[in-house]
Short mmCIF file of C-alpha atoms in Angstrom, two decimals:
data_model
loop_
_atom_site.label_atom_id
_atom_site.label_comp_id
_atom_site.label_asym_id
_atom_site.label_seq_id
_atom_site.Cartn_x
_atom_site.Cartn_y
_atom_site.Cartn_z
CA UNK A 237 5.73 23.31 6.69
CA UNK A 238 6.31 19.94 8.33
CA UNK A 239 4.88 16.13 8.46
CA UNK A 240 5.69 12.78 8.86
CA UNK A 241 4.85 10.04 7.58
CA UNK A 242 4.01 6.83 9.49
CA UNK A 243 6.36 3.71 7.84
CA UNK A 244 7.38 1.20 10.23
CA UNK A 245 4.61 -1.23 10.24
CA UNK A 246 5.67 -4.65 9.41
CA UNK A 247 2.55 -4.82 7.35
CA UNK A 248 1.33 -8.47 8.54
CA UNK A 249 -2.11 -8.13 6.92
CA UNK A 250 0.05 -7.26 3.45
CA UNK A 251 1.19 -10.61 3.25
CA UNK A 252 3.25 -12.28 1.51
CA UNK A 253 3.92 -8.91 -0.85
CA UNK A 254 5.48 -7.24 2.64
CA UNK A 255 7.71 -10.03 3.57
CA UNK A 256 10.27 -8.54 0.99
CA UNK A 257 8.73 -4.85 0.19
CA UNK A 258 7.43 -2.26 2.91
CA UNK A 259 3.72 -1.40 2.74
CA UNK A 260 4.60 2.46 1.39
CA UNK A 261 6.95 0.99 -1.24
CA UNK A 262 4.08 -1.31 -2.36
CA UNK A 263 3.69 -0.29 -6.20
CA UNK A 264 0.61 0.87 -8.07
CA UNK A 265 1.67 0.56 -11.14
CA UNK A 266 5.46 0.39 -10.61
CA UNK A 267 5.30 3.41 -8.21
CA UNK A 268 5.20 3.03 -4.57
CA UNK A 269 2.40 4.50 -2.66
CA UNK A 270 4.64 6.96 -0.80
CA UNK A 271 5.79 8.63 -3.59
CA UNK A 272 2.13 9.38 -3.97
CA UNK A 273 2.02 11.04 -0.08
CA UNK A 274 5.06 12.88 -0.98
CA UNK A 275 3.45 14.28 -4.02
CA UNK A 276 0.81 15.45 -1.97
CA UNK A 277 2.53 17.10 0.93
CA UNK A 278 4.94 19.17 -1.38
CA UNK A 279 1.76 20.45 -3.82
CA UNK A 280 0.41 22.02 0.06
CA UNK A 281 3.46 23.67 0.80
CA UNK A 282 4.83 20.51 3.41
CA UNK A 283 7.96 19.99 2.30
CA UNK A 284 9.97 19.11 5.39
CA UNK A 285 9.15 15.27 5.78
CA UNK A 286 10.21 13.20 8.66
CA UNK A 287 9.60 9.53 7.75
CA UNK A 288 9.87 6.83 10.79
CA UNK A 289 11.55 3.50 9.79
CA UNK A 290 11.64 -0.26 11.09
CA UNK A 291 10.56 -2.90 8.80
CA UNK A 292 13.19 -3.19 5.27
CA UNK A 293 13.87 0.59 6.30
CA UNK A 294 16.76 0.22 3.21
CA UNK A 295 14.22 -0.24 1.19
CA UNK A 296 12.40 3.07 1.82
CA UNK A 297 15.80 4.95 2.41
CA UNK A 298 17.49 3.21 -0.30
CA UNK A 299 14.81 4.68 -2.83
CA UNK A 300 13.48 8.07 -1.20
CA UNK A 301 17.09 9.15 0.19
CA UNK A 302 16.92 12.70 1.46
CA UNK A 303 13.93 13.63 -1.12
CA UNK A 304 16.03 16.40 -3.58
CA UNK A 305 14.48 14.37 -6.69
CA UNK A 306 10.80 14.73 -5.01
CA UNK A 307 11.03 18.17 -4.56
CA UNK A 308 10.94 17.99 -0.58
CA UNK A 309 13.59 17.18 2.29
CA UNK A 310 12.90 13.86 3.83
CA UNK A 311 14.66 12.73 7.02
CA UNK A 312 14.49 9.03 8.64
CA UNK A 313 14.14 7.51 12.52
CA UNK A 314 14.81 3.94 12.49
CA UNK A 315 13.08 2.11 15.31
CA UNK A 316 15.32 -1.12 15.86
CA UNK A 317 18.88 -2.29 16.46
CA UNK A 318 21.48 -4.23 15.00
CA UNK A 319 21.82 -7.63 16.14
CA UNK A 320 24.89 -10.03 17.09
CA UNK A 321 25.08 -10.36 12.93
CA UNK A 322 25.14 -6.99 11.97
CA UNK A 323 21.44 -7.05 10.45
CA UNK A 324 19.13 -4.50 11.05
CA UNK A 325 15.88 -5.99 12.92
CA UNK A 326 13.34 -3.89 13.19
CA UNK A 327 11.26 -2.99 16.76
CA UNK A 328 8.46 -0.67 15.99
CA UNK A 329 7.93 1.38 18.67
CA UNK A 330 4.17 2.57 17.86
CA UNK A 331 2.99 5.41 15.77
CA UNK A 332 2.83 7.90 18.57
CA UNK A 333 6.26 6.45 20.17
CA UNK A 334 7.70 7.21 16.64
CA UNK A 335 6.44 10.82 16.90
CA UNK A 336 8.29 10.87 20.51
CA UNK A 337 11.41 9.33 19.15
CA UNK A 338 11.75 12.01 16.30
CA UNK A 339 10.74 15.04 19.55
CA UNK A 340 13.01 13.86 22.04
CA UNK A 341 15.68 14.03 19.36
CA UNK A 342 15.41 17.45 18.90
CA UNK A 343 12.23 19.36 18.47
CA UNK A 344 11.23 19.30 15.25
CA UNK A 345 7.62 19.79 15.64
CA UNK A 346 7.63 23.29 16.36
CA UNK A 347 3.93 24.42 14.90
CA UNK A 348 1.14 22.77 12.90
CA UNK A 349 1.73 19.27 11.32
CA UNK A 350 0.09 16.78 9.42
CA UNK A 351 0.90 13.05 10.02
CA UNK A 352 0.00 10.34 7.44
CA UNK A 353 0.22 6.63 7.43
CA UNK A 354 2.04 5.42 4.72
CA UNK A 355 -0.43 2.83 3.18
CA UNK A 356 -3.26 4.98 1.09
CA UNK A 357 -3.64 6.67 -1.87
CA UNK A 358 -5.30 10.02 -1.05
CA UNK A 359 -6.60 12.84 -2.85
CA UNK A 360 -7.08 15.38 0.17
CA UNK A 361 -6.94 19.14 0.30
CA UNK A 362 -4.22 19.04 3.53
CA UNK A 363 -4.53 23.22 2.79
CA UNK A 364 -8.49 23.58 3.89
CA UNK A 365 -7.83 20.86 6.12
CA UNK A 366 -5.33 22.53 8.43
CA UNK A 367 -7.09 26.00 7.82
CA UNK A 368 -9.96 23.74 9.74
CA UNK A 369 -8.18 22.56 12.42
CA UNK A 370 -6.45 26.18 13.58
CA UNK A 371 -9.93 27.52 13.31
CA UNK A 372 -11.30 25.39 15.89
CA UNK A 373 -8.39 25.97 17.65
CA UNK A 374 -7.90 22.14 17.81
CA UNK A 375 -4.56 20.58 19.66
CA UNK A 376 -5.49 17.39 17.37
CA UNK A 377 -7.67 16.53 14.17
CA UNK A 378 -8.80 13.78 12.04
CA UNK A 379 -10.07 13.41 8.59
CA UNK A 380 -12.66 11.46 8.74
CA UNK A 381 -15.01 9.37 5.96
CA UNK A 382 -17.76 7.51 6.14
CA UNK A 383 -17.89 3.79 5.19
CA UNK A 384 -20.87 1.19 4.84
CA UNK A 385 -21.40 -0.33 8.48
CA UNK A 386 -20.27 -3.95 7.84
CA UNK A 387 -16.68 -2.26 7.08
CA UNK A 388 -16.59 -0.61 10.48
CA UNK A 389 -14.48 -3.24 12.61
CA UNK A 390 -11.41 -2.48 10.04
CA UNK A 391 -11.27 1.10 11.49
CA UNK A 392 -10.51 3.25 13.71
CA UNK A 393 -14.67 4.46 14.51
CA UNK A 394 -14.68 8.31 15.52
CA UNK A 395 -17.67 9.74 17.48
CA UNK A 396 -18.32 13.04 17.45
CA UNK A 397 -20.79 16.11 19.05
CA UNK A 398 -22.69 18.75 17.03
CA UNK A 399 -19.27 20.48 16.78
CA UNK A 400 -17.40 18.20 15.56
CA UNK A 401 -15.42 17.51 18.69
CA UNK A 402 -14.49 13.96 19.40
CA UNK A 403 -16.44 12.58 22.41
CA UNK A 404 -15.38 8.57 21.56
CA UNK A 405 -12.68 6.77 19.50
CA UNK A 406 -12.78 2.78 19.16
CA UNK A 407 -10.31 1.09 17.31
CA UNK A 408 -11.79 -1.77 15.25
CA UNK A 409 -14.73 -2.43 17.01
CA UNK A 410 -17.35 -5.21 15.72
CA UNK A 411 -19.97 -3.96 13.85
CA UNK A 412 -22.35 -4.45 16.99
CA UNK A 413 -20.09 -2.14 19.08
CA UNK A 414 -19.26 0.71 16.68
CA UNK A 415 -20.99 3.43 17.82
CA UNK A 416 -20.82 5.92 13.99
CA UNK A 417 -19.13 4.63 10.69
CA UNK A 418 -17.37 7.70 10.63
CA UNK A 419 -13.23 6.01 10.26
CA UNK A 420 -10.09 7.25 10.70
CA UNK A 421 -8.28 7.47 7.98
CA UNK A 422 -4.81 7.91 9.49
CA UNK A 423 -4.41 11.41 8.49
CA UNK A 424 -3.71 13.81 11.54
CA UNK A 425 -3.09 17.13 11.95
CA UNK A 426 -1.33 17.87 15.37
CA UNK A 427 -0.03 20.81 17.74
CA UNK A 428 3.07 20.72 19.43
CA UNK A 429 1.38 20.63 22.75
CA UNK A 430 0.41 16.51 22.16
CA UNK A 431 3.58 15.56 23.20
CA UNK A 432 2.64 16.62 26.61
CA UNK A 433 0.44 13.27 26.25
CA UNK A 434 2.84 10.96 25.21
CA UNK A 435 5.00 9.37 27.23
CA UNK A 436 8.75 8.85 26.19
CA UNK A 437 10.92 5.50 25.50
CA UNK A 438 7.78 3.00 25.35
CA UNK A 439 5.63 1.71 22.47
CA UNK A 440 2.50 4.52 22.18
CA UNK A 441 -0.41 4.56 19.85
CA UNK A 442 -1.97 7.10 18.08
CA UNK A 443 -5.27 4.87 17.69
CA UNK A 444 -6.04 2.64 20.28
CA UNK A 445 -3.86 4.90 23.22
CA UNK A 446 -3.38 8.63 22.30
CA UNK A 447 -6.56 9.33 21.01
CA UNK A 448 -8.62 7.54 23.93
CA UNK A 449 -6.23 9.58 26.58
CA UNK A 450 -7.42 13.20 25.00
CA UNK A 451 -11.11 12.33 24.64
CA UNK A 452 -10.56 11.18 28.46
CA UNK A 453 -8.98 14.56 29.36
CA UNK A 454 -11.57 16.57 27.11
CA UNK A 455 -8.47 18.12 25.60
CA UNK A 456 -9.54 20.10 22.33
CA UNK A 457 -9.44 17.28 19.90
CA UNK A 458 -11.89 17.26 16.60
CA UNK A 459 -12.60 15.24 13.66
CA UNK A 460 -13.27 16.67 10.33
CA UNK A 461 -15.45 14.94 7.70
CA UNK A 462 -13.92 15.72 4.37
CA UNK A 463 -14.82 14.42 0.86
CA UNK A 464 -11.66 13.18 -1.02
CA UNK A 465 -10.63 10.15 -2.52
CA UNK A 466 -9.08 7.57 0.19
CA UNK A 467 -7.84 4.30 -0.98
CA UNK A 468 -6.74 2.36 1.61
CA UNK A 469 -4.29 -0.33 0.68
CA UNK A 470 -4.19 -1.98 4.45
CA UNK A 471 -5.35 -5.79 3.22
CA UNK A 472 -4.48 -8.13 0.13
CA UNK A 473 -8.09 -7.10 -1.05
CA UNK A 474 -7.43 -3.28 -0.99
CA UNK A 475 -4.22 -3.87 -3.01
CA UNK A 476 -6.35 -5.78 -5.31
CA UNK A 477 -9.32 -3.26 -5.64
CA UNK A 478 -6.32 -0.41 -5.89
CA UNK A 479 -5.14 -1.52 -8.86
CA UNK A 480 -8.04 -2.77 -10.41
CA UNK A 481 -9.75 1.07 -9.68
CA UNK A 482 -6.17 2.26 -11.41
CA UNK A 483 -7.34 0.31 -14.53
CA UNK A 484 -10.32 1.44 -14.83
CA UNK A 485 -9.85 4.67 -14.17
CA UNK A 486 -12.14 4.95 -11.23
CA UNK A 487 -8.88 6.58 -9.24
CA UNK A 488 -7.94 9.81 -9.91
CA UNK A 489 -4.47 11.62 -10.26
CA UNK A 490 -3.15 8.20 -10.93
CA UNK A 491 -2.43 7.71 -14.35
CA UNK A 492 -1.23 4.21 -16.27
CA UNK A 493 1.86 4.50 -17.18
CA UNK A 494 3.84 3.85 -20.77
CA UNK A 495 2.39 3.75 -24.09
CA UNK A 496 -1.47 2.88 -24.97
CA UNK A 497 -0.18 0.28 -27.79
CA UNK A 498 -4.44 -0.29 -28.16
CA UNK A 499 -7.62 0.88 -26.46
CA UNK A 500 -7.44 -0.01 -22.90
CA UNK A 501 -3.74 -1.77 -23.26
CA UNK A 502 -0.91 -0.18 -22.28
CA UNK A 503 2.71 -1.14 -22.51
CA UNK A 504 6.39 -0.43 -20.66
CA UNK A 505 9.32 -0.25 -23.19
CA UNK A 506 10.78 -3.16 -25.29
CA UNK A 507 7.45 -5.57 -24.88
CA UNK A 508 8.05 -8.85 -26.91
CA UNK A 509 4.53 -9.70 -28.30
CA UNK A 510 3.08 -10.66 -31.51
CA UNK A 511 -0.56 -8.92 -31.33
CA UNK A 512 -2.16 -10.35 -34.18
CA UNK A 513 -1.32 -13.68 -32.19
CA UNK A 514 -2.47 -13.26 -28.32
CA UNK A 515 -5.64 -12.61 -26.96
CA UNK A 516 -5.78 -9.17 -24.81
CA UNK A 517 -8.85 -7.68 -23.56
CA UNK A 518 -8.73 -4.32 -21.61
CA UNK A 519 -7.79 -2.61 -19.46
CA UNK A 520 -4.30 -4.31 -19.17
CA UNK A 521 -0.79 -3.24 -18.23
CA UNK A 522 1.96 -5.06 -19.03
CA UNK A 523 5.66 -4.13 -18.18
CA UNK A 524 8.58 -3.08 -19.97
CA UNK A 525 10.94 -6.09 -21.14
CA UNK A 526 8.26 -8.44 -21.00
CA UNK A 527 7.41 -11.85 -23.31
CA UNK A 528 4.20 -12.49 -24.12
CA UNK A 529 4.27 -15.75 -26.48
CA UNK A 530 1.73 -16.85 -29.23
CA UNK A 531 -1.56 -18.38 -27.72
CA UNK A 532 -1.60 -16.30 -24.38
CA UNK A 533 -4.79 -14.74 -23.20
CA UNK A 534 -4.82 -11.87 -21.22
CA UNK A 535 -8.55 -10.54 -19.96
CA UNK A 536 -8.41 -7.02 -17.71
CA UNK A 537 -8.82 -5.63 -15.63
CA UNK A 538 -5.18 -7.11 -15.01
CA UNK A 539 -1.63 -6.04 -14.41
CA UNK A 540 1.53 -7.99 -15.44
CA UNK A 541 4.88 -6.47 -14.34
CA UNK A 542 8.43 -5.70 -15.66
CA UNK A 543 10.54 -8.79 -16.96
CA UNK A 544 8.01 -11.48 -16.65
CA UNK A 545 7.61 -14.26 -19.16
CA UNK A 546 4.18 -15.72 -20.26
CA UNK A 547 4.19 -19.15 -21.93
CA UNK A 548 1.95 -19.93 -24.92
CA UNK A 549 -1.91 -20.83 -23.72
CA UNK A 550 -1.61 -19.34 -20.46
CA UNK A 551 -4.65 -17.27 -18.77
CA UNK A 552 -4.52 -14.25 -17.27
CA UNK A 553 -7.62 -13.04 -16.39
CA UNK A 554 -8.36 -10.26 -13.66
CA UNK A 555 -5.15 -10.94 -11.85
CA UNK A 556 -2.15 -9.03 -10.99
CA UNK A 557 1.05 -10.59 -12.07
CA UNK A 558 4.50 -9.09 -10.37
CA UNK A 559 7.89 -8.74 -12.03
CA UNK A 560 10.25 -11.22 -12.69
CA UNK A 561 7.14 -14.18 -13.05
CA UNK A 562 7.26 -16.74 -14.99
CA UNK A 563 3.70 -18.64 -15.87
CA UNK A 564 4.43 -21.71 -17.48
CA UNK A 565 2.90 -23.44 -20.52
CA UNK A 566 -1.03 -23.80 -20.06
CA UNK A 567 -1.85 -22.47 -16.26
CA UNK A 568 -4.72 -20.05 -15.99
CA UNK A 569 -4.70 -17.66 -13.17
CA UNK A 570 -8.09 -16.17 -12.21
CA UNK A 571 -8.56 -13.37 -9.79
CA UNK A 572 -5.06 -14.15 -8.68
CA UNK A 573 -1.94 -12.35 -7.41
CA UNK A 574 1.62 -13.76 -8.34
CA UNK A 575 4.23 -12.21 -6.05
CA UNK A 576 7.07 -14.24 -5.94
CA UNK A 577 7.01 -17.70 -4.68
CA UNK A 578 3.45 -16.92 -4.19
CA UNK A 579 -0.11 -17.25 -5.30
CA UNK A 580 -2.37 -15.62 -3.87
CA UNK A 581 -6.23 -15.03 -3.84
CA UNK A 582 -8.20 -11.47 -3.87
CA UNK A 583 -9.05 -12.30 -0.89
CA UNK A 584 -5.32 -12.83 0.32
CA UNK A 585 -5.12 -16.93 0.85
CA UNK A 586 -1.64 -17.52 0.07
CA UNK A 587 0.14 -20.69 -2.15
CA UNK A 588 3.88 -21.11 -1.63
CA UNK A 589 3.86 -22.49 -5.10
CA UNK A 590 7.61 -23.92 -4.33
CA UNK A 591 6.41 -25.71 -1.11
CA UNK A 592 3.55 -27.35 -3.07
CA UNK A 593 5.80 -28.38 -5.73
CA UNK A 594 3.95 -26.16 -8.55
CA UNK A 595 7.27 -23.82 -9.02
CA UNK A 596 7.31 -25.79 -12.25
CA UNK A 597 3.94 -23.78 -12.97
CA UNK A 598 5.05 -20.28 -11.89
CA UNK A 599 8.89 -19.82 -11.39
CA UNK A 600 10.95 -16.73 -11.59
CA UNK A 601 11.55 -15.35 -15.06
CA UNK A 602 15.23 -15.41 -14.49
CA UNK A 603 15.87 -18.74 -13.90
CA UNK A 604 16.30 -21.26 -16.90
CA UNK A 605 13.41 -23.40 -18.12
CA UNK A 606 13.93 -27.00 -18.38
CA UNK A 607 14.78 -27.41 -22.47
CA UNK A 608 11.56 -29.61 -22.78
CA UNK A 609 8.73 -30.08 -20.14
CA UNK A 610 9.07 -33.07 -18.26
CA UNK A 611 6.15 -35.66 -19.44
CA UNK A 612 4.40 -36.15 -16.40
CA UNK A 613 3.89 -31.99 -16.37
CA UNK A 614 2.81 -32.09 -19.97
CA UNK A 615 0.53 -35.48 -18.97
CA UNK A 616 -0.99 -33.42 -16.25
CA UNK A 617 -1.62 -30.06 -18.08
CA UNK A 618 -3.23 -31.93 -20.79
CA UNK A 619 -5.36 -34.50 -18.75
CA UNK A 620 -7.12 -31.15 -17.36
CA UNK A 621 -6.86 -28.99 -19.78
CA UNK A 622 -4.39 -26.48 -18.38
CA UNK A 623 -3.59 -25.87 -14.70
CA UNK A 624 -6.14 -23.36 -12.90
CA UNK A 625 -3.90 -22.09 -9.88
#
């Protein structure tokens, strides 16, 4: 059977993690979400995978490659062009004009298909769901799920009659306007015949064009409430409740990786830590070849990546630290991401920690550190105790 799966959002609300990784190559736990999709499309039997690219397409093409090692066959549009440099610059063309793209090829879609946005961790029986949509003898489905009403205007709001068939679609409405708080969840399941309603060679969406078009026309279009785990990692915050639910094992079919060293801590390979020396309090992952020194405090739920180095006295406490970080002598992170350059919030305010001069604070674990801290950094991390960033 066939799919696709939607990849060529910039991811602007992903920010700063996306400026340098696509939003399915964002990791949960050193694996990138899509590996999760493609995990669930070959356990239903889809195992012909069309994947449209824009955004760091290398990235996804680079890893994924034709799909032999996932068990599947995975082939790639790229939406963009080459500019007078030779580097690829990416021009998404819309989720529906990617569909388009990949038809007017050559027809690929020749029967049922699912379509799934690349950006959620989902736990969905695709099986029952198309067995659904053929018996309604839909030409287009979504899976739907309920969320509280003050999450609403982050959705796609579906409005359905008695039988199920969709009678309004608003995409992000405030929570005045929405008219259900049943959401799209950006899983699809489509006939052939939809391409009859998209046009060819200009940007078309699925959400806020597509779907309004066939609820115009009274085509046969439905929407399927179905109860399944949907973690949608669309904002900093959803990255950040993610991997905290990973921790905590409120997720299913996502396991922690590497070795449980102690209850609730687990470990990659080659971790240089004295325990009887640190302070760790689970759940906490930390990544293989990293240094934890003497003094450090870790509190979970938190995540610390591959390679990173943690100074004596730091804090760590619920915060997700990525690989290659350095956190220097003292500074306590609270309910913090470390990506890079970058500090960020939980609720995804953003420090360029080199731009405000703090790089001396958090660095990247590859670089040398100065043989002795400079005495006005020392002067400063005493005077308040540490550095809370």
């Amino acid at each position: 059977m066939k799919a696709m799966i939607l990849a060529a959002g910039k991811g602007t609300r992903v920010r700063p993690i996306t400026y340098t990784i696509p939003k399915p190559m964002i990791p949960i736990l050193q694996k990138p979400v899509m590996e999760f999709l493609l995990e669930l499309l070959r356990k239903h039997g889809f195992d012909q995978i069309m994947v449209n690219v824009s955004h760091l397409a290398e990235e996804i093409e680079n890893y994924f490659r034709d799909g032999q090692r996932f068990g599947v066959q995975i082939g790639y549009s790229f939406e963009g062009k080459i500019d007078d440099q030779g580097k690829l610059v990416g021009e998404a063309i819309g989720s529906a004009g990617g569909m388009r793209r990949i038809q007017d090829f050559s027809p690929f879609f020749d029967d049922t298909f699912v379509v799934l946005c690349g950006d959620a961790l989902i736990d969905l029986d695709l099986t029952a769901a198309v067995k659904w949509h053929r018996s309604r003898g839909a030409m287009a489905t979504i899976i739907t799920k309920s969320v509280p009403q003050e999450e609403v205007s982050s959705y796609g709001v579906v409005v359905t009659d008695n039988e199920n068939r969709v009678r309004a679609f608003q995409e992000k409405p405030s929570v005045e306007e929405a008219l259900s708080t049943n959401i799209n969840t950006g899983i699809y399941i489509f006939e052939p015949e939809v391409f009859k309603y998209i046009p060819s060679g200009v940007q078309y969406d699925i959400g806020s064009q597509l779907f309004p078009h066939l609820v115009e026309i009274n085509a046969p279009f439905y929407a399927i409430p179905m109860d399944f785990e949907w973690v949608d990692i669309g904002k900093v915050p959803d990255y950040w409740r993610a991997i905290r639910g990973v921790l905590l094992g409120e997720i299913k079919n996502v396991q922690i990786p590497g070795y449980q060293v102690a209850p609730s801590i687990y470990t990659g390979l080659n971790v240089a830590v004295n325990w009887d020396r640190v302070d760790i309090t689970g759940p906490v992952y930390i990544g293989a070849m990293t240094r934890i020194e003497d003094g450090a405090k870790i509190v979970g739920p938190s995540m610390i990546g591959p390679n990173c180095w943690i100074c004596g006295g730091v804090t760590v406490d619920n915060s997700v630290i990525f690989e290659w970080s350095r956190l220097g002598p003292g500074v306590r992170l609270i309910d913090k991401l470390v990506f890079g350059r970058y500090c960020v919030d939980k609720m995804g305010t953003a420090i360029d920690v080199q731009a405000a001069a703090l790089d001396w604070l958090i660095t990247d674990a590859r670089q040398t550190p100065p043989a002795e801290i400079p005495p006005e950094h020392q002067a400063i991390a005493e005077f308040l105790g540490g550095i809370t960033v």
